[in-house]
Amino acid sequence: MPVKTYWLEHAWLGTHVEPGVALTVSIGGSAAGGADGRISTLRTGVETPPPGAEVLRGLTVPGLANAHSHAFHRALRSLVQVGSGTFWTWREFMYQVAQNLTPDTYFALARAVYAEMALAGITNVGEFHYVHHAPGGAPYADPNAMGEALIEAAAAAGIRITLLDTAYLSSGFGEAPNHHQLRFSDGTAEAWAERVSALKPRGHALIGAAIHSVRAVPADQLGTVAGWAQERRAPLHVHLSEQTAENEACQAAHGRTPTQLLADHGVLGPHTTGVHNTHLTDTDIALLGGTTTGTCMCPTTERDLADGIGPATRLQHAGSPLSLGSDSHAVIDLLEEARAMELNERLRSRTRGHWTANSLLTAATEDGHAALGLPDAGRLEVGALADFTTIALDSVRTAGPLPRLGAETAVFAATASDVRHTVVGGRHIVRDGAHTLVPDVPSALSESIAAVRG
């Protein structure tokens, strides 16, 4: 098995920044996204690069985990910034783009979006995937053609993916899917389970499950989705209490909150992540924390859609691990998501310092990977997946602070534009700010977005 050596000028090791770190990687798998390379040795106090080592100048951190993505929403950037509106008016624009997706156009768009993620230091994406069928709801010849397109797009962009195949069966409590949603629906949770069971993991891809929301999966079918995930110990994600209107409708239909409904049907637990978790009661927070159900915060989308600020500090204190996602891709920048979680809480509480920079980086790396079913990623240590990213410490945003404050610099000053290198499975996917597999990412984005905007 080939071995490669990297020399890290500065490395964040979870609790502190260490200068002069040399690590070796045992590389396996395929060249494009299939690598299962792992860190085989790690030495600190290495003042100069060993002979033949790849030199990564700046601050190297574990690869960032984007725990919540809807790849096709990238086509909405700027379009939905015109005028005003609500989440529900934004959703109409989303439906229009979804109607134009085909397996080929979705592959091209997702490849470009995942390449943008790699340029931002993201090495693993949780794709919350619900556009399953052709317009009108007829299955493709391969019922998983759309999911396969996403898996192949991640490979082509050189990153890992956890495909969170999503059950989306109704438009509301007791209501049939509307004409936009027909291509999202398998009809029943049993039919969803039969289809998703045909998807197979591969070197760069895991298969997980998702419940779109309590409004989109009837209560008596929640257990089927949860059971499928539990049998496989697969990650299970769910949009939870993103909107007050959903809470009110759930109370009217079931006499309980969405969190309580999920708890009643066995959905909560350590392999489950609630996305957003914005409008929660004290009981909801206790249920989520007590079952160690995770919370994925998506601050840039939550503020873009005027959803509100979720109780992240209370959730974490109750026992809910935190991860981060870029969701609708108003921007793709996990450093901004980490920063925004802290700064949003400062605005709400009018106090500072709810999370340290180390804690915020942990949410963006180790805890995000765990939420996506990769507990062996997100750390720079022997045996971990060799996925890491290097942030410049000499840009106009990051120059000046001492290197030992690199975590603070990364979280509170750097942006995705400061990412210089991204390595996945020991292979350079981004080198000196350029993608090695997708030569012209801006053109790939422009062309693929034009194809689905119609």
Short mmCIF file of C-alpha atoms in Angstrom, two decimals:
data_model
loop_
_atom_site.label_atom_id
_atom_site.label_comp_id
_atom_site.label_asym_id
_atom_site.label_seq_id
_atom_site.Cartn_x
_atom_site.Cartn_y
_atom_site.Cartn_z
CA MET A 1 0.00 0.00 0.00
CA PRO A 2 1.51 3.39 -0.98
CA VAL A 3 2.62 5.67 1.85
CA LYS A 4 2.69 9.46 1.62
CA THR A 5 4.21 11.96 4.07
CA TYR A 6 2.80 15.39 4.87
CA TRP A 7 4.52 18.09 6.92
CA LEU A 8 2.10 20.49 8.60
CA GLU A 9 3.54 23.87 9.50
CA HIS A 10 0.88 24.19 12.21
CA ALA A 11 -1.75 21.62 13.14
CA TRP A 12 -4.86 21.84 15.30
CA LEU A 13 -4.91 18.69 17.40
CA GLY A 14 -8.30 19.18 19.02
CA THR A 15 -7.18 21.10 22.09
CA HIS A 16 -4.29 23.23 20.87
CA VAL A 17 -2.18 24.22 17.88
CA GLU A 18 1.07 22.31 17.49
CA PRO A 19 3.92 23.59 15.26
CA GLY A 20 5.83 21.19 13.04
CA VAL A 21 3.77 18.01 12.67
CA ALA A 22 4.72 15.20 10.29
CA LEU A 23 2.25 12.49 9.44
CA THR A 24 2.27 9.56 7.08
CA VAL A 25 -0.74 8.22 5.26
CA SER A 26 -1.36 4.71 4.00
CA ILE A 27 -3.32 5.25 0.80
CA GLY A 28 -5.86 2.79 -0.60
CA GLY A 29 -8.98 2.91 -2.74
CA SER A 30 -9.56 4.75 -6.02
CA ALA A 31 -8.22 8.10 -7.02
CA ALA A 32 -11.54 9.95 -7.13
CA GLY A 33 -13.37 9.94 -3.86
CA GLY A 34 -12.92 6.25 -3.02
CA ALA A 35 -9.83 6.61 -0.87
CA ASP A 36 -9.85 4.94 2.52
CA GLY A 37 -6.39 6.27 3.39
CA ARG A 38 -5.63 6.55 7.08
CA ILE A 39 -3.06 8.32 9.19
CA SER A 40 -0.45 5.69 10.03
CA THR A 41 2.03 7.81 12.02
CA LEU A 42 2.00 11.29 13.54
CA ARG A 43 5.01 13.05 15.02
CA THR A 44 5.16 16.45 16.69
CA GLY A 45 8.17 18.71 17.12
CA VAL A 46 9.36 18.20 13.54
CA GLU A 47 10.91 21.59 12.84
CA THR A 48 11.65 21.10 9.13
CA PRO A 49 9.92 19.07 6.42
CA PRO A 50 11.20 15.51 6.06
CA PRO A 51 12.70 14.67 2.65
CA GLY A 52 9.99 14.11 0.06
CA ALA A 53 7.18 15.37 2.28
CA GLU A 54 4.25 17.41 0.95
CA VAL A 55 4.51 20.76 2.73
CA LEU A 56 1.27 22.33 3.98
CA ARG A 57 1.93 25.88 5.20
CA GLY A 58 -0.70 27.49 7.39
CA LEU A 59 -3.02 25.82 9.91
CA THR A 60 -4.09 22.27 9.12
CA VAL A 61 -7.29 21.04 10.74
CA PRO A 62 -9.30 17.86 10.22
CA GLY A 63 -11.51 17.93 7.15
CA LEU A 64 -14.75 19.85 7.69
CA ALA A 65 -18.03 17.91 7.73
CA ASN A 66 -21.03 19.55 6.09
CA ALA A 67 -23.73 17.65 7.94
CA HIS A 68 -26.72 19.08 6.05
CA SER A 69 -26.86 19.80 2.32
CA HIS A 70 -29.49 20.09 -0.39
CA ALA A 71 -27.16 20.29 -3.40
CA PHE A 72 -29.73 21.62 -5.86
CA HIS A 73 -30.55 24.58 -3.61
CA ARG A 74 -27.23 26.06 -4.75
CA ALA A 75 -29.11 27.12 -7.90
CA LEU A 76 -31.25 29.42 -5.73
CA ARG A 77 -28.36 31.58 -4.54
CA SER A 78 -29.14 35.29 -5.19
CA LEU A 79 -32.39 34.39 -7.02
CA VAL A 80 -34.23 34.15 -3.69
CA GLN A 81 -32.60 37.32 -2.37
CA VAL A 82 -34.76 39.51 -4.60
CA GLY A 83 -37.49 41.25 -2.63
CA SER A 84 -38.93 39.89 0.60
CA GLY A 85 -41.00 36.84 1.51
CA THR A 86 -41.04 33.90 3.91
CA PHE A 87 -39.81 30.33 4.06
CA TRP A 88 -43.01 29.30 2.31
CA THR A 89 -42.54 31.71 -0.63
CA TRP A 90 -38.88 30.62 -0.85
CA ARG A 91 -40.15 27.05 -1.14
CA GLU A 92 -41.99 27.87 -4.37
CA PHE A 93 -38.69 28.88 -6.03
CA MET A 94 -37.17 25.65 -4.74
CA TYR A 95 -39.95 23.59 -6.34
CA GLN A 96 -39.31 25.25 -9.71
CA VAL A 97 -35.65 24.23 -9.70
CA ALA A 98 -36.47 20.71 -8.46
CA GLN A 99 -38.79 20.18 -11.43
CA ASN A 100 -35.89 20.76 -13.85
CA LEU A 101 -33.57 18.15 -12.36
CA THR A 102 -32.69 14.97 -14.24
CA PRO A 103 -30.05 12.41 -13.29
CA ASP A 104 -27.64 14.03 -15.76
CA THR A 105 -28.28 17.64 -14.78
CA TYR A 106 -28.22 16.72 -11.10
CA PHE A 107 -24.88 14.97 -11.49
CA ALA A 108 -23.38 18.04 -13.17
CA LEU A 109 -24.80 20.44 -10.59
CA ALA A 110 -23.85 18.32 -7.58
CA ARG A 111 -20.34 17.73 -8.94
CA ALA A 112 -19.83 21.48 -9.16
CA VAL A 113 -21.36 22.10 -5.72
CA TYR A 114 -19.27 19.40 -4.09
CA ALA A 115 -16.18 20.83 -5.78
CA GLU A 116 -17.08 24.21 -4.26
CA MET A 117 -17.30 22.42 -0.91
CA ALA A 118 -13.84 20.89 -1.39
CA LEU A 119 -12.47 24.38 -2.10
CA ALA A 120 -14.02 25.40 1.23
CA GLY A 121 -12.22 22.61 3.12
CA ILE A 122 -15.20 20.25 3.30
CA THR A 123 -14.22 16.58 2.98
CA ASN A 124 -17.59 14.95 3.76
CA VAL A 125 -21.15 15.98 2.97
CA GLY A 126 -24.45 14.77 4.37
CA GLU A 127 -26.78 15.03 1.38
CA PHE A 128 -30.42 15.21 2.52
CA HIS A 129 -31.80 13.77 -0.71
CA TYR A 130 -35.49 13.73 -1.59
CA VAL A 131 -35.79 14.32 -5.37
CA HIS A 132 -36.15 10.64 -6.20
CA HIS A 133 -38.39 10.23 -9.27
CA ALA A 134 -39.18 11.84 -12.59
CA PRO A 135 -41.58 14.81 -12.74
CA GLY A 136 -45.06 13.47 -12.09
CA GLY A 137 -43.73 10.78 -9.78
CA ALA A 138 -42.90 7.94 -12.20
CA PRO A 139 -39.77 6.05 -11.15
CA TYR A 140 -36.74 6.11 -13.41
CA ALA A 141 -35.66 2.80 -14.98
CA ASP A 142 -33.20 2.71 -12.09
CA PRO A 143 -35.39 3.85 -9.17
CA ASN A 144 -32.25 5.22 -7.47
CA ALA A 145 -30.90 7.07 -10.51
CA MET A 146 -30.97 10.42 -8.71
CA GLY A 147 -29.25 9.12 -5.60
CA GLU A 148 -26.63 7.36 -7.72
CA ALA A 149 -26.00 10.65 -9.54
CA LEU A 150 -25.21 12.30 -6.20
CA ILE A 151 -22.91 9.48 -5.12
CA GLU A 152 -21.02 9.66 -8.41
CA ALA A 153 -20.89 13.46 -8.22
CA ALA A 154 -19.16 13.27 -4.84
CA ALA A 155 -16.62 10.83 -6.27
CA ALA A 156 -15.99 13.13 -9.23
CA ALA A 157 -15.43 16.05 -6.85
CA GLY A 158 -13.16 13.96 -4.62
CA ILE A 159 -15.11 14.13 -1.36
CA ARG A 160 -17.00 11.66 0.80
CA ILE A 161 -20.79 11.57 0.99
CA THR A 162 -23.36 10.19 3.38
CA LEU A 163 -26.46 9.95 1.22
CA LEU A 164 -29.35 10.58 3.59
CA ASP A 165 -32.11 9.13 1.44
CA THR A 166 -35.26 10.90 2.52
CA ALA A 167 -38.80 9.69 3.05
CA TYR A 168 -41.17 12.42 1.84
CA LEU A 169 -44.71 11.08 1.54
CA SER A 170 -47.19 13.90 2.12
CA SER A 171 -47.57 17.66 1.84
CA GLY A 172 -48.93 18.05 5.33
CA PHE A 173 -50.63 16.20 8.13
CA GLY A 174 -53.01 13.84 6.34
CA GLU A 175 -52.62 15.54 2.94
CA ALA A 176 -51.46 13.91 -0.29
CA PRO A 177 -48.32 15.24 -2.00
CA ASN A 178 -48.96 18.27 -4.19
CA HIS A 179 -47.96 18.19 -7.86
CA HIS A 180 -44.45 19.49 -7.07
CA GLN A 181 -43.92 16.81 -4.44
CA LEU A 182 -44.97 13.80 -6.50
CA ARG A 183 -41.37 13.18 -7.56
CA PHE A 184 -40.30 13.20 -3.90
CA SER A 185 -42.74 10.50 -2.78
CA ASP A 186 -42.49 6.70 -2.79
CA GLY A 187 -46.14 6.45 -1.68
CA THR A 188 -45.48 4.61 1.57
CA ALA A 189 -42.61 4.16 3.98
CA GLU A 190 -42.48 0.48 3.04
CA ALA A 191 -41.97 1.37 -0.63
CA TRP A 192 -39.33 3.91 0.41
CA ALA A 193 -37.50 1.21 2.41
CA GLU A 194 -37.62 -1.22 -0.52
CA ARG A 195 -36.13 1.35 -2.89
CA VAL A 196 -33.40 2.65 -0.57
CA SER A 197 -32.33 -0.88 0.37
CA ALA A 198 -31.03 -1.27 -3.19
CA LEU A 199 -28.47 1.51 -2.64
CA LYS A 200 -25.07 0.18 -1.69
CA PRO A 201 -22.25 1.90 0.19
CA ARG A 202 -18.86 2.20 -1.42
CA GLY A 203 -15.41 3.51 -0.55
CA HIS A 204 -16.39 7.16 -0.43
CA ALA A 205 -20.12 6.78 0.26
CA LEU A 206 -22.33 5.69 3.14
CA ILE A 207 -26.10 5.24 2.91
CA GLY A 208 -28.23 6.76 5.65
CA ALA A 209 -31.87 7.72 6.03
CA ALA A 210 -33.91 10.83 6.63
CA ILE A 211 -37.43 11.76 7.59
CA HIS A 212 -38.10 14.97 5.75
CA SER A 213 -40.27 16.29 8.59
CA VAL A 214 -43.23 15.25 10.70
CA ARG A 215 -45.52 16.95 8.20
CA ALA A 216 -44.08 14.92 5.30
CA VAL A 217 -44.16 11.42 6.86
CA PRO A 218 -47.41 10.23 8.49
CA ALA A 219 -47.04 9.37 12.15
CA ASP A 220 -47.90 5.71 11.66
CA GLN A 221 -45.02 5.39 9.16
CA LEU A 222 -42.29 7.12 11.17
CA GLY A 223 -41.38 3.84 12.84
CA THR A 224 -40.73 2.14 9.50
CA VAL A 225 -38.08 4.69 8.54
CA ALA A 226 -36.57 4.67 12.02
CA GLY A 227 -36.52 0.86 12.06
CA TRP A 228 -34.73 0.70 8.70
CA ALA A 229 -31.97 2.96 10.04
CA GLN A 230 -31.74 1.22 13.40
CA GLU A 231 -31.38 -2.23 11.83
CA ARG A 232 -28.38 -0.98 9.88
CA ARG A 233 -27.00 1.35 12.56
CA ALA A 234 -27.19 4.00 9.86
CA PRO A 235 -27.46 7.72 10.53
CA LEU A 236 -31.02 9.08 10.55
CA HIS A 237 -31.68 12.80 10.08
CA VAL A 238 -34.90 14.82 10.28
CA HIS A 239 -35.88 18.45 9.77
CA LEU A 240 -37.25 19.35 13.18
CA SER A 241 -39.22 22.40 14.34
CA GLU A 242 -37.74 24.68 11.72
CA GLN A 243 -40.99 26.64 11.47
CA THR A 244 -43.54 27.61 14.11
CA ALA A 245 -46.30 26.84 11.59
CA GLU A 246 -45.17 23.20 11.56
CA ASN A 247 -45.28 23.07 15.36
CA GLU A 248 -48.79 24.49 15.39
CA ALA A 249 -50.01 22.05 12.73
CA CYS A 250 -48.49 19.12 14.61
CA GLN A 251 -50.19 20.20 17.82
CA ALA A 252 -53.51 20.45 15.99
CA ALA A 253 -53.12 17.03 14.35
CA HIS A 254 -51.54 15.05 17.20
CA GLY A 255 -51.80 17.12 20.37
CA ARG A 256 -48.03 17.18 20.86
CA THR A 257 -44.90 18.83 19.53
CA PRO A 258 -42.91 17.35 16.62
CA THR A 259 -40.17 16.27 19.05
CA GLN A 260 -42.67 14.47 21.26
CA LEU A 261 -44.21 12.80 18.20
CA LEU A 262 -40.79 11.54 17.08
CA ALA A 263 -40.08 10.27 20.58
CA ASP A 264 -43.40 8.39 20.67
CA HIS A 265 -42.46 6.55 17.47
CA GLY A 266 -38.90 5.58 18.38
CA VAL A 267 -37.12 8.06 16.12
CA LEU A 268 -34.87 9.75 18.69
CA GLY A 269 -31.52 8.29 19.74
CA PRO A 270 -27.74 8.53 19.39
CA HIS A 271 -27.76 7.77 15.64
CA THR A 272 -30.41 10.44 14.97
CA THR A 273 -29.79 14.11 14.22
CA GLY A 274 -32.45 16.80 14.27
CA VAL A 275 -31.74 19.53 11.74
CA HIS A 276 -32.43 23.10 12.89
CA ASN A 277 -34.23 22.28 16.18
CA THR A 278 -35.19 25.94 16.27
CA HIS A 279 -38.54 26.28 18.04
CA LEU A 280 -38.42 23.86 20.96
CA THR A 281 -40.09 23.61 24.35
CA ASP A 282 -38.24 22.77 27.57
CA THR A 283 -39.64 19.24 27.28
CA ASP A 284 -38.38 18.97 23.70
CA ILE A 285 -34.87 19.96 24.76
CA ALA A 286 -34.90 17.42 27.59
CA LEU A 287 -36.08 14.67 25.20
CA LEU A 288 -33.39 15.42 22.63
CA GLY A 289 -30.61 15.72 25.19
CA GLY A 290 -31.74 12.73 27.23
CA THR A 291 -31.65 10.47 24.17
CA THR A 292 -28.34 12.02 22.92
CA THR A 293 -30.09 12.90 19.69
CA GLY A 294 -27.82 15.27 17.77
CA THR A 295 -28.53 18.79 16.59
CA CYS A 296 -27.33 20.13 13.24
CA MET A 297 -27.37 23.91 13.20
CA CYS A 298 -27.37 25.70 9.83
CA PRO A 299 -26.97 29.35 10.87
CA THR A 300 -26.45 30.92 7.44
CA THR A 301 -29.65 29.33 6.09
CA GLU A 302 -31.60 29.89 9.29
CA ARG A 303 -30.82 33.61 9.15
CA ASP A 304 -31.34 33.78 5.37
CA LEU A 305 -34.84 32.32 5.71
CA ALA A 306 -35.58 34.31 8.89
CA ASP A 307 -36.27 31.04 10.72
CA GLY A 308 -34.94 32.16 14.09
CA ILE A 309 -32.06 31.22 16.38
CA GLY A 310 -32.19 27.73 17.83
CA PRO A 311 -31.35 27.00 21.51
CA ALA A 312 -27.97 25.44 20.69
CA THR A 313 -26.37 26.12 24.07
CA ARG A 314 -29.28 24.61 25.97
CA LEU A 315 -29.37 21.60 23.66
CA GLN A 316 -25.67 20.92 24.10
CA HIS A 317 -25.88 21.29 27.87
CA ALA A 318 -28.79 18.83 27.86
CA GLY A 319 -26.66 16.25 26.03
CA SER A 320 -27.32 16.86 22.32
CA PRO A 321 -24.07 16.86 20.24
CA LEU A 322 -23.80 19.79 17.81
CA SER A 323 -22.87 19.64 14.14
CA LEU A 324 -23.05 22.21 11.34
CA GLY A 325 -24.42 22.37 7.80
CA SER A 326 -24.71 24.82 4.93
CA ASP A 327 -28.23 23.55 4.03
CA SER A 328 -29.52 25.79 1.21
CA HIS A 329 -26.01 27.03 0.34
CA ALA A 330 -26.71 30.73 0.64
CA VAL A 331 -22.98 30.48 1.25
CA ILE A 332 -20.77 27.40 1.48
CA ASP A 333 -18.43 28.17 4.34
CA LEU A 334 -18.29 25.93 7.43
CA LEU A 335 -16.03 28.42 9.19
CA GLU A 336 -18.82 30.98 8.82
CA GLU A 337 -21.35 28.46 10.15
CA ALA A 338 -19.19 27.89 13.23
CA ARG A 339 -18.68 31.61 13.76
CA ALA A 340 -22.35 32.37 13.22
CA MET A 341 -23.48 29.86 15.85
CA GLU A 342 -21.48 31.70 18.51
CA LEU A 343 -22.27 35.20 17.25
CA ASN A 344 -26.00 34.49 16.95
CA GLU A 345 -26.03 33.36 20.55
CA ARG A 346 -24.20 36.52 21.58
CA LEU A 347 -26.86 38.64 19.91
CA ARG A 348 -29.66 36.76 21.62
CA SER A 349 -28.09 36.59 25.08
CA ARG A 350 -26.01 39.78 24.99
CA THR A 351 -23.12 37.83 26.51
CA ARG A 352 -19.95 36.48 24.88
CA GLY A 353 -18.05 33.22 24.91
CA HIS A 354 -20.65 30.45 24.75
CA TRP A 355 -18.24 28.15 22.90
CA THR A 356 -14.48 28.21 22.61
CA ALA A 357 -12.90 28.17 19.18
CA ASN A 358 -11.85 24.57 19.90
CA SER A 359 -15.47 23.61 20.61
CA LEU A 360 -16.72 25.24 17.43
CA LEU A 361 -14.05 23.50 15.34
CA THR A 362 -15.02 20.20 16.98
CA ALA A 363 -18.64 20.74 15.88
CA ALA A 364 -17.40 21.42 12.33
CA THR A 365 -15.13 18.37 12.26
CA GLU A 366 -15.33 15.44 14.67
CA ASP A 367 -18.95 15.81 15.73
CA GLY A 368 -20.10 16.50 12.19
CA HIS A 369 -18.43 13.35 10.93
CA ALA A 370 -19.98 11.33 13.77
CA ALA A 371 -23.42 12.63 12.79
CA LEU A 372 -22.76 11.31 9.28
CA GLY A 373 -21.74 7.84 10.43
CA LEU A 374 -17.96 8.37 10.36
CA PRO A 375 -16.75 8.34 13.97
CA ASP A 376 -13.24 7.52 12.69
CA ALA A 377 -12.92 10.89 10.90
CA GLY A 378 -12.57 14.48 12.02
CA ARG A 379 -9.38 14.10 14.09
CA LEU A 380 -5.68 14.31 13.34
CA GLU A 381 -4.54 11.12 15.04
CA VAL A 382 -3.19 7.71 14.14
CA GLY A 383 -5.90 5.44 12.71
CA ALA A 384 -8.22 8.26 11.66
CA LEU A 385 -9.20 8.82 8.06
CA ALA A 386 -6.56 11.01 6.40
CA ASP A 387 -8.94 13.86 5.60
CA PHE A 388 -7.67 17.34 6.42
CA THR A 389 -7.64 20.91 5.20
CA THR A 390 -5.14 23.76 5.48
CA ILE A 391 -6.15 27.36 6.18
CA ALA A 392 -3.81 30.19 5.27
CA LEU A 393 -2.45 32.23 8.18
CA ASP A 394 -1.02 34.95 5.92
CA SER A 395 -4.07 36.30 4.09
CA VAL A 396 -5.47 39.79 4.64
CA ARG A 397 -8.00 38.22 7.01
CA THR A 398 -5.68 35.95 8.96
CA ALA A 399 -2.30 37.71 9.03
CA GLY A 400 -1.11 39.08 12.38
CA PRO A 401 -2.27 36.75 15.17
CA LEU A 402 0.21 34.36 16.74
CA PRO A 403 0.06 30.86 15.20
CA ARG A 404 -0.82 29.38 18.61
CA LEU A 405 -4.11 31.27 18.25
CA GLY A 406 -4.79 29.53 14.96
CA ALA A 407 -8.11 28.03 16.13
CA GLU A 408 -9.41 31.47 17.06
CA THR A 409 -8.12 32.88 13.77
CA ALA A 410 -9.79 30.12 11.76
CA VAL A 411 -13.17 30.44 13.46
CA PHE A 412 -13.42 34.18 14.00
CA ALA A 413 -11.48 35.65 11.05
CA ALA A 414 -10.92 33.16 8.24
CA THR A 415 -13.36 32.33 5.46
CA ALA A 416 -13.63 29.58 2.88
CA SER A 417 -11.45 31.77 0.63
CA ASP A 418 -8.53 31.11 2.99
CA VAL A 419 -8.52 27.35 2.37
CA ARG A 420 -5.30 26.42 0.55
CA HIS A 421 -5.33 22.62 0.59
CA THR A 422 -7.90 19.85 0.99
CA VAL A 423 -6.79 16.23 1.35
CA VAL A 424 -9.21 13.28 1.29
CA GLY A 425 -7.96 9.78 2.02
CA GLY A 426 -4.42 11.09 1.77
CA ARG A 427 -4.92 12.48 -1.73
CA HIS A 428 -4.69 16.16 -2.62
CA ILE A 429 -8.12 17.28 -3.88
CA VAL A 430 -7.42 21.01 -3.53
CA ARG A 431 -3.81 22.16 -3.98
CA ASP A 432 -2.84 25.80 -3.51
CA GLY A 433 -6.48 26.84 -3.79
CA ALA A 434 -7.14 24.98 -7.06
CA HIS A 435 -9.30 21.89 -7.44
CA THR A 436 -7.32 19.01 -8.88
CA LEU A 437 -10.31 17.12 -10.39
CA VAL A 438 -12.59 19.96 -11.51
CA PRO A 439 -10.32 22.47 -13.27
CA ASP A 440 -12.78 25.37 -13.54
CA VAL A 441 -15.29 25.21 -10.69
CA PRO A 442 -16.92 28.63 -11.39
CA SER A 443 -17.67 27.62 -14.99
CA ALA A 444 -18.97 24.24 -13.82
CA LEU A 445 -21.31 26.00 -11.42
CA SER A 446 -22.51 28.57 -13.97
CA GLU A 447 -23.22 25.98 -16.65
CA SER A 448 -24.95 23.46 -14.38
CA ILE A 449 -27.07 26.10 -12.67
CA ALA A 450 -28.19 27.55 -16.01
CA ALA A 451 -29.30 24.07 -17.04
CA VAL A 452 -31.69 23.67 -14.10
CA ARG A 453 -33.00 27.20 -13.71
CA GLY A 454 -34.94 26.80 -16.95
#
